PDB file of C-alpha atoms in Angstrom:
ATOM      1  CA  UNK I   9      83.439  89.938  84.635  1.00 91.00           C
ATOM      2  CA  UNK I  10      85.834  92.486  86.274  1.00 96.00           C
ATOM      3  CA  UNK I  11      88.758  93.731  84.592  1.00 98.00           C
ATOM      4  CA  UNK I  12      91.771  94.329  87.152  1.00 98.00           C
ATOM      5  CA  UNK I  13      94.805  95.887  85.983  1.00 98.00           C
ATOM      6  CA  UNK I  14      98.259  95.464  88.393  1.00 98.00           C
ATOM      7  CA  UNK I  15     100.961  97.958  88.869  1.00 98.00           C
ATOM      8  CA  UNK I  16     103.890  96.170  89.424  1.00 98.00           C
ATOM      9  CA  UNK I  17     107.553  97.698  90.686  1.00 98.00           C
ATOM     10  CA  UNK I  18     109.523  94.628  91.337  1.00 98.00           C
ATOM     11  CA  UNK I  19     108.982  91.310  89.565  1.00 97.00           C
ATOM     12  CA  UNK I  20     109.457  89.659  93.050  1.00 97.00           C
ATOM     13  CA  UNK I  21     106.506  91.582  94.539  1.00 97.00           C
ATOM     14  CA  UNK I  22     103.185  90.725  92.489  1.00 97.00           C
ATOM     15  CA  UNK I  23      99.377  90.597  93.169  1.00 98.00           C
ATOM     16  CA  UNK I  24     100.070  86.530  94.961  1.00 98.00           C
ATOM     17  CA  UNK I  25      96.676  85.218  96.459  1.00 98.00           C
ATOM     18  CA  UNK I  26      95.040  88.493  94.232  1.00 98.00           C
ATOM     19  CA  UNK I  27      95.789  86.385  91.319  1.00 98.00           C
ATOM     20  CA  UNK I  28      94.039  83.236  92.957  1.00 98.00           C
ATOM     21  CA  UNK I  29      90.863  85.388  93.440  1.00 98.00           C
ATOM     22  CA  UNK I  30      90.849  86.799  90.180  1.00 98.00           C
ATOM     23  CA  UNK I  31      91.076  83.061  88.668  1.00 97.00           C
ATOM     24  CA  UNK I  32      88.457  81.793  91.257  1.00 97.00           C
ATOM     25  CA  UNK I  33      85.871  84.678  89.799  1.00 97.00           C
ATOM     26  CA  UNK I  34      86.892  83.984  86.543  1.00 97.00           C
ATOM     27  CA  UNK I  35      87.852  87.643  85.990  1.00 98.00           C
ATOM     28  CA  UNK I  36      90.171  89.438  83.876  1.00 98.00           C
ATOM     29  CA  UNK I  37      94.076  90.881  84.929  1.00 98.00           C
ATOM     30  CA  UNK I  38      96.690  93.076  83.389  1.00 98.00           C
ATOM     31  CA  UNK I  39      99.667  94.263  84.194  1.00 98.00           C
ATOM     32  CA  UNK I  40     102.115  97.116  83.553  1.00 98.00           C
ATOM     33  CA  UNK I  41     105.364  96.014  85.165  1.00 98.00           C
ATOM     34  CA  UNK I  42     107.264  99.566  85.690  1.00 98.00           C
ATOM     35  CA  UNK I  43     110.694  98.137  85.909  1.00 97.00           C
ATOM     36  CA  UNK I  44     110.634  97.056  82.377  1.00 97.00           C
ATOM     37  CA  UNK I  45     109.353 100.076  81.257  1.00 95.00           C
ATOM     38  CA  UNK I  46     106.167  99.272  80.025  1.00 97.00           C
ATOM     39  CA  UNK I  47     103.134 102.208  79.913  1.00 97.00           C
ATOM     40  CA  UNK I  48      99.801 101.736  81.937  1.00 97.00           C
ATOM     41  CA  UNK I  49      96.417 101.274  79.884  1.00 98.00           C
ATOM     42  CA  UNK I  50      94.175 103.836  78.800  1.00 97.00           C
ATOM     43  CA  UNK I  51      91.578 104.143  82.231  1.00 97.00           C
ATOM     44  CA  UNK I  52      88.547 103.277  80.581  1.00 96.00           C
ATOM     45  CA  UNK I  53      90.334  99.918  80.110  1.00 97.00           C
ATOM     46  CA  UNK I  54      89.978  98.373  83.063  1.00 98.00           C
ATOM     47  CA  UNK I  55      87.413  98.431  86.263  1.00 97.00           C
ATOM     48  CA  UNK I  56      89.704  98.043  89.120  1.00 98.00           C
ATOM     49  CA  UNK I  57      93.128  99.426  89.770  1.00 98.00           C
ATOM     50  CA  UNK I  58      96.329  97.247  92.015  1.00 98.00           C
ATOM     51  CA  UNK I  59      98.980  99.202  93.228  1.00 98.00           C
ATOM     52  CA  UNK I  60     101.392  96.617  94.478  1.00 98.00           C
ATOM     53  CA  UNK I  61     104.629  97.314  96.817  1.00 98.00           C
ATOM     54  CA  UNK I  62     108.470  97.602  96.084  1.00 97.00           C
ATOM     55  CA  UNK I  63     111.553  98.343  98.067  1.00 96.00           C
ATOM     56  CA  UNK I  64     111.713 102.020  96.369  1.00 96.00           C
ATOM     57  CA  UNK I  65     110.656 105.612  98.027  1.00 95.00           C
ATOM     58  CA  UNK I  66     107.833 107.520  96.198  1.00 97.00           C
ATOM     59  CA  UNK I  67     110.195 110.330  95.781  1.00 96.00           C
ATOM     60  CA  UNK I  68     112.675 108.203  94.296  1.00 97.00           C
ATOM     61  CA  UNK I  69     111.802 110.063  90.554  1.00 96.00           C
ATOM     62  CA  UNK I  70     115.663 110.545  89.617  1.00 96.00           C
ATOM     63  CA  UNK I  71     116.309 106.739  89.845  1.00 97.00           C
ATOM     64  CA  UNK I  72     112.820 105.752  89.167  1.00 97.00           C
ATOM     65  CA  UNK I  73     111.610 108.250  86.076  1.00 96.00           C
ATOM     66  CA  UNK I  74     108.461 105.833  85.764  1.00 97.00           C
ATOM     67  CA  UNK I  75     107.635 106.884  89.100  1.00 98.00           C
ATOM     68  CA  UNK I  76     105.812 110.241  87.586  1.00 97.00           C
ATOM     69  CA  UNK I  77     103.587 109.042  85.007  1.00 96.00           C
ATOM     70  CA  UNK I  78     102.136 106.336  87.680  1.00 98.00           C
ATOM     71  CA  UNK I  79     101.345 108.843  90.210  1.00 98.00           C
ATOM     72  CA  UNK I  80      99.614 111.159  87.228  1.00 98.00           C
ATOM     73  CA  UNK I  81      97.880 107.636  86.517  1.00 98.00           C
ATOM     74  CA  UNK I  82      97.065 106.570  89.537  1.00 98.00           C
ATOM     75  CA  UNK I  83      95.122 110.446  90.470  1.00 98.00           C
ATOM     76  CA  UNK I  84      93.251 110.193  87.163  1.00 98.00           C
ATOM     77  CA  UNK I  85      92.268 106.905  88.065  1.00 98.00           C
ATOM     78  CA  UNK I  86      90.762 108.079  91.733  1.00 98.00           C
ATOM     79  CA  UNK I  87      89.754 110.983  89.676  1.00 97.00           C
ATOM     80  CA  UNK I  88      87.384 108.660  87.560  1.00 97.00           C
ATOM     81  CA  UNK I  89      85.764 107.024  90.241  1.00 96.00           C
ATOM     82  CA  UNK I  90      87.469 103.753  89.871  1.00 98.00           C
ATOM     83  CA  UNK I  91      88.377 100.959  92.787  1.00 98.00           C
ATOM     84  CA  UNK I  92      91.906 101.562  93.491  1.00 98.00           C
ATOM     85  CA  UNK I  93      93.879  99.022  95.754  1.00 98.00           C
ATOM     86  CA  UNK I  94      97.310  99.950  96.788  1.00 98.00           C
ATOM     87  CA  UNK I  95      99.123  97.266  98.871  1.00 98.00           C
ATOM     88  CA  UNK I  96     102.471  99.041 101.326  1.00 98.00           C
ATOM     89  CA  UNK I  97     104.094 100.913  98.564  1.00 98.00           C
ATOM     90  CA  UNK I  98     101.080 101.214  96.613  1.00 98.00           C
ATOM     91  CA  UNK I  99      99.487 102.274  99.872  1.00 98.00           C
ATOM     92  CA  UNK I 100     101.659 105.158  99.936  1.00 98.00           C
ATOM     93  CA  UNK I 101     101.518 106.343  96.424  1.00 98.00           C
ATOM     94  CA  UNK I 102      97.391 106.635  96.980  1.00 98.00           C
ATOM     95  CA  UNK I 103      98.239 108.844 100.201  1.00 98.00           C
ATOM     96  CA  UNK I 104     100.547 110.859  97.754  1.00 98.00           C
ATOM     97  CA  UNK I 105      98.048 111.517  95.461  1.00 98.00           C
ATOM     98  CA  UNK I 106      95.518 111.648  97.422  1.00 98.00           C
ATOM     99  CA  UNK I 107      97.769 114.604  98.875  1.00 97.00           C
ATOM    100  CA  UNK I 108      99.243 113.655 101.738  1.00 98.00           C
ATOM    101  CA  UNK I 109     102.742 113.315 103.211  1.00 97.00           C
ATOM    102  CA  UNK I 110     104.888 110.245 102.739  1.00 98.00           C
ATOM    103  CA  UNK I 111     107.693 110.089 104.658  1.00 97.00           C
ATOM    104  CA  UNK I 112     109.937 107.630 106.666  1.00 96.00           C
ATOM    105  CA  UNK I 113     108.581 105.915 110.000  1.00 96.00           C
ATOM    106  CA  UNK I 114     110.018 106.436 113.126  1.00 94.00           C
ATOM    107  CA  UNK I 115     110.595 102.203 112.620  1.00 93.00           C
ATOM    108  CA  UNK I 116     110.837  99.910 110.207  1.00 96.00           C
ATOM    109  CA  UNK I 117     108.901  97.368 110.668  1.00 98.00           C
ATOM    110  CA  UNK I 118     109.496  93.846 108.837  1.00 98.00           C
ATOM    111  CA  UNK I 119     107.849  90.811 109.612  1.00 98.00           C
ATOM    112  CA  UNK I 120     104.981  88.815 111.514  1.00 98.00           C
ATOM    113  CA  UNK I 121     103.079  91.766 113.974  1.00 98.00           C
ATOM    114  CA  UNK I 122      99.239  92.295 114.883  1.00 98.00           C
ATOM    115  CA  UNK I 123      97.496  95.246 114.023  1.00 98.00           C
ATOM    116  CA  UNK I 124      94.423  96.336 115.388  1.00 98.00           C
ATOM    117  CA  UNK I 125      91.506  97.971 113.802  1.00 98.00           C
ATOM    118  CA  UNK I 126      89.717 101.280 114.727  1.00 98.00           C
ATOM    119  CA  UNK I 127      86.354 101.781 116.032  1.00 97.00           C
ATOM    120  CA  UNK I 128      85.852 103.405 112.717  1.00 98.00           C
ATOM    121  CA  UNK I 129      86.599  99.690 110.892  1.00 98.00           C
ATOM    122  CA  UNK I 130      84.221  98.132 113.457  1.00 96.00           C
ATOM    123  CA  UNK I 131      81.406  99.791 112.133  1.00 96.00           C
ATOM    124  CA  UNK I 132      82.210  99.824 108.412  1.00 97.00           C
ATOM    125  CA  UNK I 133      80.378  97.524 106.424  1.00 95.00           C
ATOM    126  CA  UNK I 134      83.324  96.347 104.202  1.00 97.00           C
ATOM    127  CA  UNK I 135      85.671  95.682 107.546  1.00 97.00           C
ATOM    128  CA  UNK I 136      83.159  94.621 110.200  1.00 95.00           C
ATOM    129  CA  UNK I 137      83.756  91.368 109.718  1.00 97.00           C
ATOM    130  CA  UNK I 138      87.991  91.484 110.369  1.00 97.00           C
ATOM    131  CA  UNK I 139      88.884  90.747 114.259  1.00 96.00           C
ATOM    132  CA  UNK I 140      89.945  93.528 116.353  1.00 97.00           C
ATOM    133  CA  UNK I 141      93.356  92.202 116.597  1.00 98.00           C
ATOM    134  CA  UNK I 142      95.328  90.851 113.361  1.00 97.00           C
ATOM    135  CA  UNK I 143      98.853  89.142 112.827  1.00 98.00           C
ATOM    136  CA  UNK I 144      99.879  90.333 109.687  1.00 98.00           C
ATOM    137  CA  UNK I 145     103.002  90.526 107.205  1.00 98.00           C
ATOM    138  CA  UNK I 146     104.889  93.506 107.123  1.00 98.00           C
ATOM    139  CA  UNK I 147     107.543  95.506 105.278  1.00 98.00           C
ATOM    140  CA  UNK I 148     107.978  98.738 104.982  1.00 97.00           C
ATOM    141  CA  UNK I 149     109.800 101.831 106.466  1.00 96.00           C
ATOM    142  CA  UNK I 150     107.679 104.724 105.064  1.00 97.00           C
ATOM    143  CA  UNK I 151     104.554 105.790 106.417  1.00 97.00           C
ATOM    144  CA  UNK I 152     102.017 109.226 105.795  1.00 98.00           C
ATOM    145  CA  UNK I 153      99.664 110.888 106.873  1.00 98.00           C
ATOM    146  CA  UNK I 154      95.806 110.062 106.704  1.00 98.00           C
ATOM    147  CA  UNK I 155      93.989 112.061 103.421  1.00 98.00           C
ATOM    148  CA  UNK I 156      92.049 114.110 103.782  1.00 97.00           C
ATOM    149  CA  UNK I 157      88.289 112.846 104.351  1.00 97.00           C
ATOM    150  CA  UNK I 158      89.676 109.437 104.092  1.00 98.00           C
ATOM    151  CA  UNK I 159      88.659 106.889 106.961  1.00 98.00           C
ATOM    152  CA  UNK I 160      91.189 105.216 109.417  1.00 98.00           C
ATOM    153  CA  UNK I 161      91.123 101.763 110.010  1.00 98.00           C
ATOM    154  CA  UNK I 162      93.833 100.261 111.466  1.00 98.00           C
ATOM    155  CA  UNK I 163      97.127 100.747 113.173  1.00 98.00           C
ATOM    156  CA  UNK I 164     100.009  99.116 114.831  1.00 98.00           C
ATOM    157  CA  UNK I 165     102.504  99.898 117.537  1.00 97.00           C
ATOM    158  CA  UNK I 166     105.410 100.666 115.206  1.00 97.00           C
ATOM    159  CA  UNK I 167     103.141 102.625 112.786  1.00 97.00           C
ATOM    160  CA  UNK I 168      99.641 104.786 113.062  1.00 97.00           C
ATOM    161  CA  UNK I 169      98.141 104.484 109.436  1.00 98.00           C
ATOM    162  CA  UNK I 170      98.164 101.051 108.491  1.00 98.00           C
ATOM    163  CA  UNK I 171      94.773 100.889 106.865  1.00 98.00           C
ATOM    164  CA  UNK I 172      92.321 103.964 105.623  1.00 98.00           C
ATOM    165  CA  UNK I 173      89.492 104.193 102.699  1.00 98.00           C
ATOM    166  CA  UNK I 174      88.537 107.078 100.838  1.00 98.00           C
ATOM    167  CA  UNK I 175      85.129 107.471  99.131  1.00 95.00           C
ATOM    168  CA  UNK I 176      83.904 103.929  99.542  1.00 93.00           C
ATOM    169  CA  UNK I 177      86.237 102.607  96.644  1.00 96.00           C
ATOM    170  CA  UNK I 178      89.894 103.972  97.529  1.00 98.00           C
ATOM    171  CA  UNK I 179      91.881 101.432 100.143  1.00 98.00           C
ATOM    172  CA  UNK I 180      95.335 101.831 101.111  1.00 98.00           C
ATOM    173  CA  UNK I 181      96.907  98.924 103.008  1.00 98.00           C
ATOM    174  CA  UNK I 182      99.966  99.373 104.816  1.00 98.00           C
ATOM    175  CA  UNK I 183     101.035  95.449 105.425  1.00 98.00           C
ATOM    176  CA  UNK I 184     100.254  92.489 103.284  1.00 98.00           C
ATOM    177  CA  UNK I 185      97.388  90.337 103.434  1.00 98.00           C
ATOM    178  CA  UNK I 186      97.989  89.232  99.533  1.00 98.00           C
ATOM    179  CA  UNK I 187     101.099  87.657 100.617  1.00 98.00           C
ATOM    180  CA  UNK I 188     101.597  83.558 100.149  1.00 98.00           C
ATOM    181  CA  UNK I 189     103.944  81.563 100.975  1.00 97.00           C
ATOM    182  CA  UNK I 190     105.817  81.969  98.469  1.00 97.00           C
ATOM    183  CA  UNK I 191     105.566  85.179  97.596  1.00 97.00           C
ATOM    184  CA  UNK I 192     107.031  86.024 101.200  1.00 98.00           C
ATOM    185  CA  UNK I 193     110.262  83.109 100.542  1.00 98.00           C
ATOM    186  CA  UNK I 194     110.545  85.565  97.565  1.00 98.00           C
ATOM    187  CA  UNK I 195     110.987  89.185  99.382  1.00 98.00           C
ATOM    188  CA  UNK I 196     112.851  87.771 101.891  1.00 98.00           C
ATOM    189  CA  UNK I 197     115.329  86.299  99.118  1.00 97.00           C
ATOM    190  CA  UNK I 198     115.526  89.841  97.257  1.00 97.00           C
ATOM    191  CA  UNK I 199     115.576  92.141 100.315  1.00 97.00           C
ATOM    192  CA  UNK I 200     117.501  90.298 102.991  1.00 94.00           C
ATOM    193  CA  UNK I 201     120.145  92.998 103.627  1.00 95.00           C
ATOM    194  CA  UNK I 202     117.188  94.842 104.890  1.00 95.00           C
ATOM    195  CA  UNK I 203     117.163  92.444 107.847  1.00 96.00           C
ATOM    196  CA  UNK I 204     118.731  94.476 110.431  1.00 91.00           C
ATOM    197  CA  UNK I 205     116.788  93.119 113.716  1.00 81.00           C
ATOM    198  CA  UNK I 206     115.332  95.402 116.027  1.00 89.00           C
ATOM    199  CA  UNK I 207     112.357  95.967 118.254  1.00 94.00           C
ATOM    200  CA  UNK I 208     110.253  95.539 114.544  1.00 97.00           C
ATOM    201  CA  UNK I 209     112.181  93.839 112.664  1.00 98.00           C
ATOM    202  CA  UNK I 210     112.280  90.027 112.471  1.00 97.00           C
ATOM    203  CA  UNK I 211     115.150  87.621 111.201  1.00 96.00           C
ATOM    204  CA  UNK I 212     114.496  85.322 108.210  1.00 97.00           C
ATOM    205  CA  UNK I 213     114.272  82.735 110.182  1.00 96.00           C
ATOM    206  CA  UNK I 214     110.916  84.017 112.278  1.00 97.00           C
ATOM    207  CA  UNK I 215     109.400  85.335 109.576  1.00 98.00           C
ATOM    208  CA  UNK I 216     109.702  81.917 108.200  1.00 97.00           C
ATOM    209  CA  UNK I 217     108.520  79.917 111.296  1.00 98.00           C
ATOM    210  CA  UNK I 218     105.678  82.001 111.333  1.00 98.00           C
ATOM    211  CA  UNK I 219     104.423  81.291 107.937  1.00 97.00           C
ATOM    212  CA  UNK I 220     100.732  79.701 108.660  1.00 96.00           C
ATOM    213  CA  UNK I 221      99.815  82.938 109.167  1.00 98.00           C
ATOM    214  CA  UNK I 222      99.269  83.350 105.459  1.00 98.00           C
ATOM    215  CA  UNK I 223      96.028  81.246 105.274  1.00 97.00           C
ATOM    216  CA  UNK I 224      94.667  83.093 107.395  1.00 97.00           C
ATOM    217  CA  UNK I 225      95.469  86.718 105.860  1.00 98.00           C
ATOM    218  CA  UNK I 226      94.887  85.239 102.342  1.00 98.00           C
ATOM    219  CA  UNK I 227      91.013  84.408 103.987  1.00 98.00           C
ATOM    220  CA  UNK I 228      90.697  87.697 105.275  1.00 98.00           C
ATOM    221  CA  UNK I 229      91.967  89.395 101.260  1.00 98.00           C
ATOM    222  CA  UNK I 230      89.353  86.817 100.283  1.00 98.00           C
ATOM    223  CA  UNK I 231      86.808  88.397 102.340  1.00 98.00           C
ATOM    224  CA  UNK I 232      87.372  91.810 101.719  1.00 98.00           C
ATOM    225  CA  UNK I 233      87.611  91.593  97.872  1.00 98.00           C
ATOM    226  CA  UNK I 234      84.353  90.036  97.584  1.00 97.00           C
ATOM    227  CA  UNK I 235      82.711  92.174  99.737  1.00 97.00           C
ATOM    228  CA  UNK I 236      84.264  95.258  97.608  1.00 97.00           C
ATOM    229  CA  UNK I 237      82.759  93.479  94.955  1.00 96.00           C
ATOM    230  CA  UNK I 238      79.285  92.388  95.952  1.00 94.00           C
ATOM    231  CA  UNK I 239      79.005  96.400  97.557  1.00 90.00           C
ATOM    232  CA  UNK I 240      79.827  97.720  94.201  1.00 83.00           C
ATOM    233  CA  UNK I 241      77.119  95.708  92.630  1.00 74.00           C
ATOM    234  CA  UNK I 242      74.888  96.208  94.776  1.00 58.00           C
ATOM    235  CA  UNK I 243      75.348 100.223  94.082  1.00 60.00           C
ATOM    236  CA  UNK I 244      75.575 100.237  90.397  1.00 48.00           C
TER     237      UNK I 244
END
């Protein structure tokens, strides 16, 4: 049995069809939820770590003070070899520690929008199997650069790194294949007044009408997790 542990920012942005596949594998999950000011685990305490998203910057430390210990967390974690996950947000605060810029995109980009993957994906054996060409959720405004001797693999129109890996067991994900129903009727109901339409940014309402797209990126997290999993096993 795995042992996950979750970082959580925002109560309305949580691990969603992560939480299925942990029940469906009948493995363990914790969580430290930041914004009540709770303290992460000791590292040996869990296998893999979840870095999930929130509507905060990563340099946000005055307003955020919690935001230091997690990124000291988060490198010792990478540090001891574990699987780290970070999902937008998350994403960002691997690139951080990883070393790497964060800083804000030349868009925002909200909503239902395909990336593509690099030729780099297409022949790694954990992303292989994704299309060339996905519809995905998004939301987020920040980007970074790609770490150092970390792999690209994928990218949109409105932003370049959507999708890298670093030493077989580091991912940072950009948009939101965790995502549910639900989970997205929940963003949209916390973050509306960040809804200002432009050329990537959707209204509520065609976000909404574009929801079966979930299944399909809830497959896909499926996929990847167990391959993640299966690889790792296979190694050790």
């Amino acid at each position: 049995m795995l042992k996950l542990h979750c970082l959580l920012h925002v109560p309305f942005e949580g691990p969603a069809y992560i939480n299925d596949w942990v029940k469906e594998k009948n493995h363990g999950i914790s969580f430290t939820k930041f914004y009540m000011n709770q303290n992460p685990p000791k590292i040996d305490d869990f296998d893999w770590l979840i870095i999930m998203g929130g509507p905060m910057n990563i340099y946000e430390e005055e307003k955020y003070p919690w935001l230091i210990k997690e990124k000291e967390f988060i490198k010792e974690a990478i540090k001891k070899g574990k699987v780290v996950i970070g999902i937008c947000l998350g994403s960002q605060l691997i690139a951080d520690a990883l070393g790497s810029r964060v800083y804000k995109n030349e868009n925002k980009e909200i909503g239902w929008f395909p990336v593509q993957l690099t030729k780099s994906a297409k022949h790694h054996p954990l992303f292989k199997f994704l299309p060339n060409e996905i519809n995905v959720f998004h939301w987020h405004g920040e980007t970074f650069n790609l770490p150092k001797d970390a792999i690209h693999l994928a990218e949109s129109k409105a932003c370049k790194n959507q999708m890298f890996i670093y030493k077989q067991r580091v991912i940072g994900i950009q948009f939101h294949l965790e995502m549910t129903k639900k989970s997205i009727e929940e963003i949209i109901e916390n973050c509306q007044d960040e809804l200002q339409q432009n050329i990537y940014v959707q209204t509520a309402e065609e976000i909404k009408n574009q929801m079966d797209y979930s299944n399909q990126c809830n497959n896909l997290m499926k996929e990847l997790l167990d391959k993640l999993e299966n690889s790792l096993s296979f190694e050790s």
